[in-house]
């Protein structure tokens, strides 16, 4: 891929003009179709998981913004959400034999393109797990409608295209795409349309790669939307907002929301002040945070409520609490203008911003859940990954958040950083116990292209780009995560033998991938399930019953731990236990020697649910944390 300088653009002017004339013979773009591929391809899709409504079905917020901008240029814009098409067809099918994954989206795609007759099709690809799905959709369009130009954009497209280690293989995959748009492309796309429509000179092109047969020419100058460009409300009228949360899930806190509620997403600001080496936000959005006006955000929420019946919002922000005064004003205005929605921050907040004043305002404005991004409890790892915070920061944030019991507070943890030893992971476990929050979302590091840690791991030989498959660059957690797919095909990792994960002579050893899976299971049980025995707060018991029920009924019906603790929490909250739950647990243990062994390891039994006689344990006291000792906060123990 050749990055064009000003001189190059002049030299290549005739080539680019010829390409535009070839693809747009009338030199006019009047109808633009935005296509959202299924989140994953047929091979990754699981019918029963989709039938339970487990898969994500997020509103296509970014494409909705593109549509709003293109309408301002006078274009007719439509949208086709193939992810929702597939989930809807699955939900409405009587049995699996009646459902055809590929035929569902192909038929919808053909109908839409024939009916709308677009001059240009834009395909959005957010996640690496969607690589193959996007590729299949791109090739289908080119096969059925070879005359229609295709443009691709989104986070995954950007990350793979601009990274020199992945660019060549990425472009080879998408030989049928005509253009790639990188980064936040609403301004760049408007400029492109104006150039094609002869309303602007070629020099206006930005953030677009011409993917020609002979060469790829990249206009790398960025047209990043400034704050004055952000007060735009997406084209919700073509996004099918009311239907999305009926066919799938939005955010991580849906189990705490009243059944039948309509969920949507909103974006208050863009970017993140942090510089975490494993995250692509800073590279994609640029340095710093750009904020919309508070009133623009409020207007969007009121529209979602009044026009589309939305009851709950998941903020898409990567740094929602950036700017204490602005965040405070946003929450206060939600109260003052009687927005009347609940909300969550699934993407996480920076711990240092969790002040008493902000958390009080958040709770009053409708916050029911948030994630704190901690990742590690070891001070060296935190420095290495440039995490904004030290162990004291996370303890202080947890102490404040615990005051607001209506907020279900969770923590992001990550394993498998380069050089991270068993001892360092034990620091994470100790700090997590000391924080005493509601749940710990544990994942194993998956380096993403266009991140500092990816480049570093390629350089150090941890990643072989020659054998790298884009579809494998996906997280371990989540409905399409590696652990969930493994559980669907083999055995849930929580059923594996993990009781002795840390029983080793050399704690300074770096665990291998298989050992990380064992550690993941150990941490999930000891940080999430076992602490349920020690919960006594009424509000938290209800929240945890809702969440464990969600795991047992929706996320992982085969998880015997979730079944057992669902029964335990039913006993604590309602004083009764569903007998069918006990029967299901007994059948699960009889059918699985793996789960039976785990129950033996941890002295659990269905008999406890029948007799209401549960084991009693002494709550583990966190050890003195090494990083706190190093910082002089507490005396180091012997």
Coordinates of C-alpha atoms in Angstrom, one line a residue:
X1 CA 0.0 0.0 0.0
X2 CA 1.5 3.3 -1.0
X3 CA 0.8 6.3 1.2
X4 CA 0.4 9.4 -1.0
X5 CA 2.2 12.6 -0.4
X6 CA 1.1 15.9 -2.0
X7 CA 3.5 15.3 -4.8
X8 CA 2.3 11.7 -5.2
X9 CA -1.3 12.8 -5.4
X10 CA -0.4 15.2 -8.3
X11 CA 1.5 12.4 -10.1
X12 CA -1.2 9.9 -9.6
X13 CA -4.0 12.3 -10.4
X14 CA -4.8 10.8 -13.8
X15 CA -4.8 7.2 -12.4
X16 CA -7.2 8.2 -9.6
X17 CA -9.5 10.1 -11.9
X18 CA -9.7 7.2 -14.3
X19 CA -10.5 4.9 -11.3
X20 CA -13.3 7.1 -10.2
X21 CA -14.7 7.4 -13.7
X22 CA -14.6 3.7 -14.2
X23 CA -16.4 3.0 -10.9
X24 CA -18.8 5.9 -11.1
X25 CA -19.5 6.3 -14.9
X26 CA -22.0 9.1 -14.2
X27 CA -19.7 10.7 -11.7
X28 CA -22.6 10.9 -9.2
X29 CA -23.4 9.2 -5.9
X30 CA -27.0 9.8 -4.9
X31 CA -28.0 6.6 -3.1
X32 CA -25.8 5.1 -0.4
X33 CA -26.4 1.8 1.3
X34 CA -24.8 1.0 4.6
X35 CA -24.5 -2.7 5.3
X36 CA -23.8 -4.3 8.8
X37 CA -22.5 -7.9 8.4
X38 CA -23.5 -10.6 10.8
X39 CA -21.2 -10.4 13.8
X40 CA -19.7 -13.8 12.9
X41 CA -19.9 -16.3 10.1
X42 CA -21.9 -19.5 9.9
X43 CA -19.1 -21.6 11.3
X44 CA -18.9 -19.6 14.5
X45 CA -22.7 -19.2 14.8
X46 CA -24.5 -21.4 17.3
X47 CA -28.3 -21.9 16.8
X48 CA -29.2 -22.6 20.4
X49 CA -27.1 -19.7 21.7
X50 CA -28.9 -17.3 19.3
X51 CA -32.3 -18.9 20.0
X52 CA -31.8 -18.1 23.7
X53 CA -31.1 -14.5 22.7
X54 CA -27.6 -14.6 24.0
X55 CA -25.7 -12.9 21.0
X56 CA -25.0 -9.2 21.0
X57 CA -27.2 -7.1 18.8
X58 CA -25.9 -3.6 19.2
X59 CA -27.4 -0.7 17.3
X60 CA -25.1 0.3 14.4
X61 CA -24.3 3.7 16.0
X62 CA -21.3 4.6 13.9
X63 CA -23.1 3.8 10.6
X64 CA -26.0 5.8 11.9
X65 CA -23.8 8.8 12.3
X66 CA -22.4 8.3 8.7
X67 CA -26.0 8.2 7.4
X68 CA -26.8 11.5 9.2
X69 CA -23.8 13.2 7.7
X70 CA -24.5 11.9 4.2
X71 CA -28.1 13.1 4.4
X72 CA -26.7 16.5 5.1
X73 CA -24.9 16.3 1.7
X74 CA -28.3 15.6 0.1
X75 CA -27.8 11.8 -0.4
X76 CA -30.6 9.2 0.0
X77 CA -29.3 6.7 2.6
X78 CA -30.6 3.4 3.7
X79 CA -29.2 0.7 6.0
X80 CA -29.3 -3.1 6.1
X81 CA -28.4 -4.8 9.4
X82 CA -27.6 -8.4 8.5
X83 CA -26.8 -9.3 12.1
X84 CA -30.3 -8.4 13.2
X85 CA -31.7 -10.2 10.1
X86 CA -29.9 -13.4 11.1
X87 CA -30.9 -13.2 14.8
X88 CA -34.5 -12.4 13.9
X89 CA -34.8 -15.3 11.6
X90 CA -33.3 -17.6 14.2
X91 CA -35.6 -16.3 17.0
X92 CA -38.7 -16.8 14.8
X93 CA -37.8 -20.2 13.4
X94 CA -39.7 -23.2 14.8
X95 CA -36.7 -25.5 14.7
X96 CA -33.1 -25.5 13.6
X97 CA -33.9 -27.3 10.4
X98 CA -36.0 -24.3 9.3
X99 CA -33.1 -21.9 9.7
X100 CA -30.5 -21.2 7.1
X101 CA -27.8 -18.8 8.3
X102 CA -26.3 -17.9 4.9
X103 CA -29.5 -17.9 2.9
X104 CA -31.1 -15.6 5.4
X105 CA -28.6 -12.8 5.0
X106 CA -28.1 -13.4 1.3
X107 CA -31.8 -13.1 0.6
X108 CA -32.1 -9.9 2.6
X109 CA -29.0 -8.4 0.9
X110 CA -30.3 -9.2 -2.6
X111 CA -33.8 -7.8 -1.8
X112 CA -32.3 -4.6 -0.4
X113 CA -29.9 -3.9 -3.2
X114 CA -32.4 -4.6 -5.9
X115 CA -35.0 -2.5 -4.2
X116 CA -32.8 0.5 -3.4
X117 CA -30.3 0.4 -6.3
X118 CA -27.4 2.1 -4.5
X119 CA -24.6 3.9 -6.3
X120 CA -22.2 2.9 -3.5
X121 CA -22.3 0.3 -0.7
X122 CA -20.5 0.9 2.5
X123 CA -19.8 -2.1 4.8
X124 CA -18.8 -1.5 8.5
X125 CA -16.6 -4.0 10.4
X126 CA -16.0 -3.3 14.0
X127 CA -14.5 -6.5 15.4
X128 CA -11.9 -8.9 14.2
X129 CA -14.3 -11.8 14.8
X130 CA -16.4 -10.3 12.0
X131 CA -13.5 -10.5 9.5
X132 CA -14.7 -13.6 7.7
X133 CA -18.4 -12.5 7.8
X134 CA -17.4 -9.1 6.2
X135 CA -15.3 -10.9 3.6
X136 CA -18.2 -13.2 2.7
X137 CA -20.7 -10.3 2.4
X138 CA -18.2 -8.3 0.3
X139 CA -17.7 -11.2 -2.1
X140 CA -21.4 -11.8 -2.3
X141 CA -22.2 -8.3 -3.3
X142 CA -19.4 -8.3 -5.9
X143 CA -20.6 -11.6 -7.3
X144 CA -24.3 -10.5 -7.6
X145 CA -23.8 -6.8 -8.4
X146 CA -20.3 -6.4 -9.9
X147 CA -21.1 -2.9 -11.1
X148 CA -21.7 -1.5 -7.6
X149 CA -18.5 -0.1 -5.9
X150 CA -17.9 -1.3 -2.3
X151 CA -16.3 0.7 0.5
X152 CA -15.2 -0.8 3.8
X153 CA -14.6 1.0 7.1
X154 CA -14.5 0.5 10.9
X155 CA -12.2 -0.3 13.7
X156 CA -11.1 -3.7 12.4
X157 CA -10.6 -2.4 8.9
X158 CA -8.4 0.4 10.2
X159 CA -6.4 -1.7 12.6
X160 CA -5.5 -4.2 9.9
X161 CA -4.9 -1.8 7.0
X162 CA -2.6 0.7 8.7
X163 CA -0.5 -2.0 10.5
X164 CA 2.4 -2.9 8.2
X165 CA 2.5 -6.5 9.6
X166 CA -1.1 -7.2 8.6
X167 CA -1.8 -4.8 5.7
X168 CA -0.7 -7.0 2.8
X169 CA -2.7 -10.1 3.9
X170 CA -5.7 -8.0 4.7
X171 CA -5.7 -6.3 1.3
X172 CA -5.3 -9.7 -0.4
X173 CA -8.4 -11.0 1.5
X174 CA -10.5 -8.0 0.4
X175 CA -9.6 -7.8 -3.3
X176 CA -13.2 -7.3 -4.1
X177 CA -13.5 -4.1 -2.1
X178 CA -12.8 -0.9 -4.0
X179 CA -12.2 1.5 -1.1
X180 CA -11.1 1.3 2.5
X181 CA -11.9 4.2 4.9
X182 CA -9.9 4.4 8.1
X183 CA -10.4 5.9 11.5
X184 CA -13.5 8.1 12.2
X185 CA -14.7 8.5 8.6
X186 CA -17.8 10.7 8.6
X187 CA -15.9 13.8 7.4
X188 CA -13.7 11.8 5.1
X189 CA -16.7 10.1 3.5
X190 CA -18.5 13.4 2.9
X191 CA -15.4 14.7 1.2
X192 CA -15.1 11.5 -0.9
X193 CA -18.7 11.8 -2.1
X194 CA -18.2 15.5 -2.9
X195 CA -15.1 14.6 -5.0
X196 CA -16.9 11.9 -6.9
X197 CA -19.9 14.3 -7.4
X198 CA -17.5 17.0 -8.7
X199 CA -18.2 19.3 -5.9
X200 CA -14.6 19.2 -4.5
X201 CA -11.1 18.8 -5.9
X202 CA -9.1 15.5 -5.6
X203 CA -6.9 17.2 -3.0
X204 CA -9.8 17.0 -0.5
X205 CA -9.6 13.2 -0.2
X206 CA -8.6 11.9 3.2
X207 CA -8.4 8.6 5.1
X208 CA -9.3 6.6 2.0
X209 CA -7.4 3.8 0.2
X210 CA -8.1 3.1 -3.4
X211 CA -7.8 -0.6 -3.7
X212 CA -7.0 -1.0 -7.4
X213 CA -5.9 -4.2 -9.2
X214 CA -2.4 -2.9 -9.9
X215 CA -1.8 -0.9 -6.7
X216 CA -3.3 0.5 -3.5
X217 CA -3.1 4.3 -3.1
X218 CA -3.7 5.6 0.4
X219 CA -4.7 9.2 1.2
X220 CA -3.5 9.2 4.7
X221 CA -4.3 12.7 5.8
X222 CA -6.8 12.5 8.6
X223 CA -10.0 14.6 8.7
X224 CA -10.8 13.9 12.4
X225 CA -14.2 15.3 13.5
X226 CA -13.6 18.1 16.0
X227 CA -15.9 18.8 18.9
X228 CA -18.0 21.2 16.8
X229 CA -18.7 18.3 14.4
X230 CA -19.9 15.9 17.1
X231 CA -23.3 17.3 17.9
X232 CA -25.0 15.0 15.4
X233 CA -27.8 12.5 16.2
X234 CA -27.6 9.2 14.3
X235 CA -30.2 8.3 11.7
X236 CA -32.2 6.2 14.2
X237 CA -35.1 6.0 11.7
X238 CA -33.2 3.5 9.6
X239 CA -31.5 1.6 12.5
X240 CA -34.6 -0.5 13.7
X241 CA -33.8 0.6 17.3
X242 CA -36.9 -0.9 19.1
X243 CA -36.3 -4.4 17.7
X244 CA -32.7 -4.9 18.4
X245 CA -32.9 -5.7 22.1
X246 CA -35.7 -8.1 21.4
X247 CA -33.5 -10.3 19.2
X248 CA -30.2 -10.1 21.1
X249 CA -28.4 -8.4 24.0
X250 CA -27.1 -4.9 24.4
X251 CA -24.4 -4.3 27.0
X252 CA -23.4 -6.4 30.0
X253 CA -26.1 -5.3 32.5
X254 CA -29.3 -6.3 30.7
X255 CA -30.2 -8.9 33.4
X256 CA -30.7 -6.0 35.9
X257 CA -33.2 -4.2 33.7
X258 CA -37.0 -4.8 33.8
X259 CA -38.0 -7.4 31.2
X260 CA -39.5 -6.0 28.1
X261 CA -37.4 -2.8 28.2
X262 CA -36.1 -1.4 25.0
X263 CA -32.3 -0.8 25.1
X264 CA -30.1 1.4 22.9
X265 CA -26.7 3.0 22.9
X266 CA -25.4 6.5 23.0
X267 CA -22.0 8.2 22.7
X268 CA -21.3 11.2 24.8
X269 CA -17.6 11.7 23.9
X270 CA -14.9 10.1 21.8
X271 CA -11.5 8.9 22.7
X272 CA -9.8 8.1 26.0
X273 CA -7.2 9.9 28.1
X274 CA -5.5 6.6 28.9
X275 CA -2.6 5.0 26.9
X276 CA -3.1 1.3 27.6
X277 CA -0.8 -0.6 25.3
X278 CA -3.4 -3.4 24.6
X279 CA -6.1 -1.0 23.5
X280 CA -6.6 0.5 20.0
X281 CA -8.9 3.4 21.0
X282 CA -6.0 5.9 21.2
X283 CA -4.7 4.9 17.8
X284 CA -8.2 4.9 16.2
X285 CA -9.6 8.1 17.8
X286 CA -6.4 10.0 18.3
X287 CA -4.9 11.5 21.5
X288 CA -7.2 12.9 24.1
X289 CA -11.0 13.1 24.4
X290 CA -13.5 15.2 22.4
X291 CA -16.9 15.8 23.9
X292 CA -20.3 16.6 22.5
X293 CA -22.3 19.3 24.1
X294 CA -24.3 18.1 27.0
X295 CA -27.5 19.3 25.5
X296 CA -26.9 17.4 22.3
X297 CA -26.6 14.2 24.3
X298 CA -29.7 15.0 26.3
X299 CA -31.7 15.7 23.1
X300 CA -30.6 12.3 21.7
X301 CA -31.7 10.6 24.9
X302 CA -35.1 12.3 24.8
X303 CA -35.6 11.4 21.2
X304 CA -34.8 7.7 21.9
X305 CA -37.2 7.8 24.8
X306 CA -40.1 9.6 23.2
X307 CA -39.9 8.4 19.6
X308 CA -38.6 4.8 20.1
X309 CA -39.6 3.9 23.6
X310 CA -36.1 3.4 24.9
X311 CA -35.9 2.7 28.6
X312 CA -32.1 2.0 29.1
X313 CA -28.9 3.3 27.5
X314 CA -25.5 1.7 27.3
X315 CA -22.9 4.4 26.9
X316 CA -20.4 3.6 24.1
X317 CA -17.9 6.0 25.6
X318 CA -14.4 4.6 26.4
X319 CA -13.9 7.4 29.0
X320 CA -17.3 8.5 30.1
X321 CA -16.1 10.3 33.2
X322 CA -13.5 12.4 31.4
X323 CA -13.8 16.0 32.7
X324 CA -15.3 16.0 36.2
X325 CA -17.4 19.1 35.7
X326 CA -18.8 17.9 32.3
X327 CA -19.7 14.5 33.5
X328 CA -21.4 16.0 36.6
X329 CA -23.3 18.4 34.3
X330 CA -24.4 15.5 32.1
X331 CA -25.8 13.4 35.0
X332 CA -27.4 16.4 36.7
X333 CA -29.1 17.5 33.4
X334 CA -30.4 14.0 33.0
X335 CA -32.1 14.5 36.3
X336 CA -33.2 18.1 35.7
X337 CA -34.6 17.4 32.3
X338 CA -36.3 14.2 33.6
X339 CA -34.8 11.8 31.1
X340 CA -36.0 9.0 33.2
X341 CA -33.8 6.2 31.8
X342 CA -31.5 3.8 33.5
X343 CA -28.0 3.4 32.1
X344 CA -24.8 1.4 32.3
X345 CA -21.1 1.9 31.3
X346 CA -20.3 -1.6 29.9
X347 CA -17.1 -0.3 28.2
X348 CA -15.6 0.7 31.6
X349 CA -14.6 3.8 33.5
X350 CA -11.2 5.0 34.7
X351 CA -10.9 4.3 38.4
X352 CA -9.4 7.7 39.3
X353 CA -12.6 9.4 38.1
X354 CA -14.8 7.5 40.5
X355 CA -15.2 10.3 43.0
X356 CA -18.0 10.5 45.6
X357 CA -19.6 13.4 43.9
X358 CA -19.6 11.8 40.5
X359 CA -20.8 8.4 41.7
X360 CA -23.7 10.0 43.7
X361 CA -24.7 12.0 40.6
X362 CA -24.4 8.9 38.4
X363 CA -26.6 6.9 40.8
X364 CA -29.2 9.6 40.9
X365 CA -29.3 9.9 37.1
X366 CA -30.0 6.2 36.6
X367 CA -26.7 4.3 36.7
X368 CA -27.3 0.6 37.4
X369 CA -23.9 -0.8 36.4
X370 CA -20.4 0.0 35.4
X371 CA -17.1 -1.7 34.8
X372 CA -13.8 -0.5 36.2
X373 CA -10.8 -1.2 34.0
X374 CA -8.1 -2.5 36.2
X375 CA -6.6 -5.5 34.2
X376 CA -3.8 -6.2 36.7
X377 CA -3.1 -5.9 40.4
X378 CA 0.7 -6.0 40.0
X379 CA 2.4 -2.6 40.0
X380 CA 5.0 -3.6 37.4
X381 CA 2.4 -4.9 34.9
X382 CA 0.4 -1.8 35.4
X383 CA 3.4 0.3 34.5
X384 CA 4.3 -1.9 31.6
X385 CA 0.8 -1.6 30.0
X386 CA 0.6 2.1 30.9
X387 CA -2.6 1.6 32.9
X388 CA -3.8 4.9 34.5
X389 CA -3.7 3.9 38.1
X390 CA -1.8 2.1 40.9
X391 CA -3.3 -0.4 43.3
X392 CA -4.3 2.3 45.7
X393 CA -6.3 4.0 42.9
X394 CA -8.4 0.9 42.4
X395 CA -8.9 0.3 46.2
X396 CA -10.1 3.9 46.6
X397 CA -12.5 3.7 43.7
X398 CA -13.9 0.4 45.0
X399 CA -14.4 1.9 48.4
X400 CA -16.4 4.8 46.9
X401 CA -18.5 2.7 44.5
X402 CA -19.4 0.2 47.2
X403 CA -21.4 3.0 48.9
X404 CA -23.9 3.1 46.0
X405 CA -25.4 -0.4 46.3
X406 CA -27.8 0.1 43.4
X407 CA -24.8 0.3 41.0
X408 CA -23.7 -3.2 40.1
X409 CA -19.9 -2.7 40.0
X410 CA -17.7 -5.0 38.1
X411 CA -14.0 -5.1 37.2
X412 CA -12.1 -5.9 34.0
X413 CA -9.1 -8.3 34.6
X414 CA -6.7 -9.5 32.0
X415 CA -4.2 -12.3 32.0
X416 CA -1.2 -13.3 29.8
X417 CA 0.8 -10.1 29.5
X418 CA 4.4 -10.6 28.3
X419 CA 6.5 -11.6 31.3
X420 CA 3.6 -11.9 33.7
X421 CA 4.3 -14.6 36.2
X422 CA 2.1 -16.7 38.6
X423 CA 3.2 -14.4 41.4
X424 CA 2.1 -11.3 39.6
X425 CA -1.3 -12.9 38.8
X426 CA -1.6 -13.7 42.6
X427 CA -1.3 -9.9 43.1
X428 CA -4.2 -9.4 40.8
X429 CA -6.3 -11.9 42.8
X430 CA -5.3 -10.3 46.1
X431 CA -6.2 -6.8 45.0
X432 CA -9.5 -8.0 43.5
X433 CA -10.5 -9.6 46.8
X434 CA -9.6 -6.4 48.6
X435 CA -11.8 -4.4 46.3
X436 CA -14.8 -6.6 47.1
X437 CA -16.9 -5.6 44.1
X438 CA -19.7 -7.5 42.4
X439 CA -18.1 -9.5 39.6
X440 CA -14.8 -9.8 37.8
X441 CA -14.8 -10.1 34.1
X442 CA -11.6 -12.1 33.4
X443 CA -10.1 -12.5 29.9
X444 CA -6.8 -13.5 28.4
X445 CA -4.8 -11.0 26.5
X446 CA -5.6 -11.0 22.7
X447 CA -3.2 -8.5 21.1
X448 CA -5.0 -6.4 18.4
X449 CA -3.3 -5.0 15.4
X450 CA -2.6 -1.2 15.6
X451 CA -1.8 -1.4 19.3
X452 CA 1.6 -0.9 20.9
X453 CA 1.5 -4.3 22.6
X454 CA 0.8 -6.1 19.2
X455 CA 3.8 -4.4 17.6
X456 CA 6.0 -5.2 20.6
X457 CA 5.0 -8.9 20.6
X458 CA 5.6 -9.2 16.9
X459 CA 9.1 -7.7 17.4
X460 CA 9.8 -10.0 20.3
X461 CA 8.6 -13.1 18.4
X462 CA 5.5 -13.8 20.5
X463 CA 3.3 -13.3 17.4
X464 CA 4.1 -14.8 14.0
X465 CA 2.3 -12.6 11.5
X466 CA 3.0 -15.2 8.8
X467 CA 0.6 -17.7 10.4
X468 CA -1.8 -15.1 11.9
X469 CA -5.5 -15.6 11.0
X470 CA -7.7 -12.5 11.3
X471 CA -10.7 -14.5 12.5
X472 CA -8.7 -15.8 15.5
X473 CA -7.9 -12.3 16.7
X474 CA -10.9 -12.2 19.0
X475 CA -11.4 -12.1 22.8
X476 CA -11.7 -15.1 25.0
X477 CA -14.9 -13.9 26.7
X478 CA -18.2 -13.0 25.2
X479 CA -20.7 -15.0 23.2
X480 CA -18.3 -15.4 20.3
X481 CA -15.2 -15.6 22.6
X482 CA -12.8 -18.5 22.4
X483 CA -13.8 -19.9 25.8
X484 CA -17.5 -19.9 25.0
X485 CA -17.0 -21.5 21.6
X486 CA -14.8 -24.2 23.3
X487 CA -17.6 -24.8 25.8
X488 CA -20.1 -25.2 23.0
X489 CA -17.9 -27.8 21.3
X490 CA -16.1 -29.5 24.1
X491 CA -16.1 -28.9 27.9
X492 CA -16.6 -25.6 29.8
X493 CA -13.2 -24.5 31.2
X494 CA -14.8 -24.1 34.6
X495 CA -15.4 -27.9 34.6
X496 CA -11.7 -28.5 34.0
X497 CA -9.3 -29.4 36.9
X498 CA -8.1 -26.0 38.2
X499 CA -8.0 -26.5 42.0
X500 CA -4.2 -26.7 42.0
X501 CA -3.6 -23.8 39.5
X502 CA -1.2 -22.1 41.9
X503 CA 0.2 -25.2 43.6
X504 CA 3.7 -25.0 42.2
X505 CA 7.2 -24.6 43.5
X506 CA 8.2 -21.8 41.1
X507 CA 5.7 -18.9 41.2
X508 CA 8.1 -16.8 39.1
X509 CA 7.4 -18.9 36.1
X510 CA 5.4 -17.4 33.2
X511 CA 2.4 -19.6 32.5
X512 CA 1.9 -21.0 29.0
X513 CA -1.4 -20.7 27.1
X514 CA -2.9 -23.9 28.5
X515 CA -1.9 -22.9 32.1
X516 CA -3.6 -19.5 31.5
X517 CA -6.9 -21.3 30.8
X518 CA -6.5 -23.1 34.1
X519 CA -5.8 -19.9 35.9
X520 CA -8.8 -18.2 34.2
X521 CA -11.0 -21.0 35.6
X522 CA -9.5 -20.7 39.1
X523 CA -10.0 -17.0 39.2
X524 CA -13.6 -17.2 38.0
X525 CA -14.5 -19.6 40.7
X526 CA -12.6 -18.0 43.6
X527 CA -13.3 -14.4 42.7
X528 CA -16.9 -14.7 41.4
X529 CA -18.7 -17.9 42.5
X530 CA -17.3 -18.8 45.9
X531 CA -17.6 -15.2 47.3
X532 CA -21.4 -15.6 46.9
X533 CA -21.4 -17.6 50.1
X534 CA -20.3 -14.4 52.0
X535 CA -22.8 -11.9 50.5
X536 CA -25.5 -10.7 52.9
X537 CA -26.6 -7.3 51.6
X538 CA -30.2 -7.5 50.4
X539 CA -29.7 -5.3 47.2
X540 CA -26.5 -7.2 46.3
X541 CA -28.1 -10.6 46.8
X542 CA -30.9 -9.6 44.3
X543 CA -28.3 -8.3 41.8
X544 CA -26.2 -11.4 42.1
X545 CA -29.2 -13.7 41.8
X546 CA -30.1 -11.9 38.6
X547 CA -26.6 -12.2 37.2
X548 CA -26.1 -15.9 38.1
X549 CA -29.6 -16.7 36.8
X550 CA -28.5 -15.0 33.5
X551 CA -25.4 -17.3 33.4
X552 CA -27.4 -20.4 34.2
X553 CA -30.3 -19.7 31.9
X554 CA -28.8 -17.7 29.0
X555 CA -25.0 -17.6 28.9
X556 CA -23.9 -21.1 29.9
X557 CA -26.8 -23.5 30.6
X558 CA -24.3 -26.3 31.1
X559 CA -22.4 -24.5 33.9
X560 CA -23.1 -26.5 37.1
X561 CA -21.6 -23.8 39.3
X562 CA -24.1 -21.3 38.1
X563 CA -27.0 -23.8 38.7
X564 CA -25.8 -24.5 42.2
X565 CA -25.3 -20.8 43.2
X566 CA -28.6 -19.8 41.5
X567 CA -30.3 -22.2 43.9
X568 CA -28.3 -20.9 46.8
X569 CA -29.2 -17.3 46.0
X570 CA -32.9 -18.2 45.5
X571 CA -32.8 -19.5 49.0
X572 CA -31.1 -16.3 50.3
X573 CA -33.5 -13.9 48.5
X574 CA -36.8 -15.8 48.3
X575 CA -36.5 -18.5 50.9
X576 CA -37.4 -21.2 48.3
X577 CA -35.5 -23.0 45.6
X578 CA -36.9 -24.1 42.2
X579 CA -37.1 -27.9 42.3
X580 CA -36.6 -28.1 38.6
X581 CA -33.2 -26.3 39.1
X582 CA -32.2 -29.0 41.5
X583 CA -33.2 -31.7 39.0
X584 CA -31.3 -30.1 36.2
X585 CA -28.2 -29.8 38.4
X586 CA -28.4 -33.5 39.4
X587 CA -28.7 -34.5 35.7
X588 CA -25.8 -32.3 34.8
X589 CA -23.5 -33.9 37.4
X590 CA -24.6 -37.4 36.5
X591 CA -23.9 -36.7 32.8
X592 CA -20.5 -35.0 33.3
X593 CA -17.6 -36.5 35.2
X594 CA -15.8 -33.2 34.8
X595 CA -18.5 -31.2 36.7
X596 CA -18.9 -34.0 39.3
X597 CA -15.1 -33.8 40.0
X598 CA -15.3 -30.1 40.4
X599 CA -18.1 -30.4 42.9
X600 CA -16.1 -32.9 44.8
X601 CA -13.1 -30.6 44.8
X602 CA -15.0 -27.7 46.4
X603 CA -17.4 -29.7 48.6
X604 CA -20.5 -28.7 46.7
X605 CA -23.6 -30.9 46.3
X606 CA -27.2 -30.8 45.2
X607 CA -28.0 -32.1 48.6
X608 CA -27.3 -28.6 49.9
X609 CA -30.2 -27.3 47.8
X610 CA -32.5 -30.0 48.9
X611 CA -31.8 -29.6 52.6
X612 CA -31.1 -25.8 52.6
X613 CA -28.1 -26.8 54.7
X614 CA -25.2 -25.0 53.0
X615 CA -21.5 -25.2 53.9
X616 CA -20.1 -22.4 56.0
X617 CA -16.7 -20.9 55.3
X618 CA -14.6 -18.2 56.8
X619 CA -14.3 -15.3 54.4
X620 CA -10.8 -15.2 53.0
X621 CA -8.8 -12.1 54.1
X622 CA -6.8 -10.6 51.2
X623 CA -3.0 -10.9 51.8
X624 CA -1.0 -7.7 52.1
X625 CA -0.6 -6.5 48.5
X626 CA 2.9 -6.2 47.3
X627 CA 2.3 -3.0 45.4
X628 CA 0.7 -1.3 48.4
X629 CA 3.7 -2.4 50.4
X630 CA 6.1 -1.0 47.8
X631 CA 4.2 2.3 47.9
X632 CA 4.4 2.5 51.6
X633 CA 0.7 2.3 52.3
X634 CA 0.9 -0.7 54.6
X635 CA 3.7 -2.5 56.3
X636 CA 5.0 -5.5 54.3
X637 CA 4.2 -8.7 56.0
X638 CA 6.7 -11.5 56.5

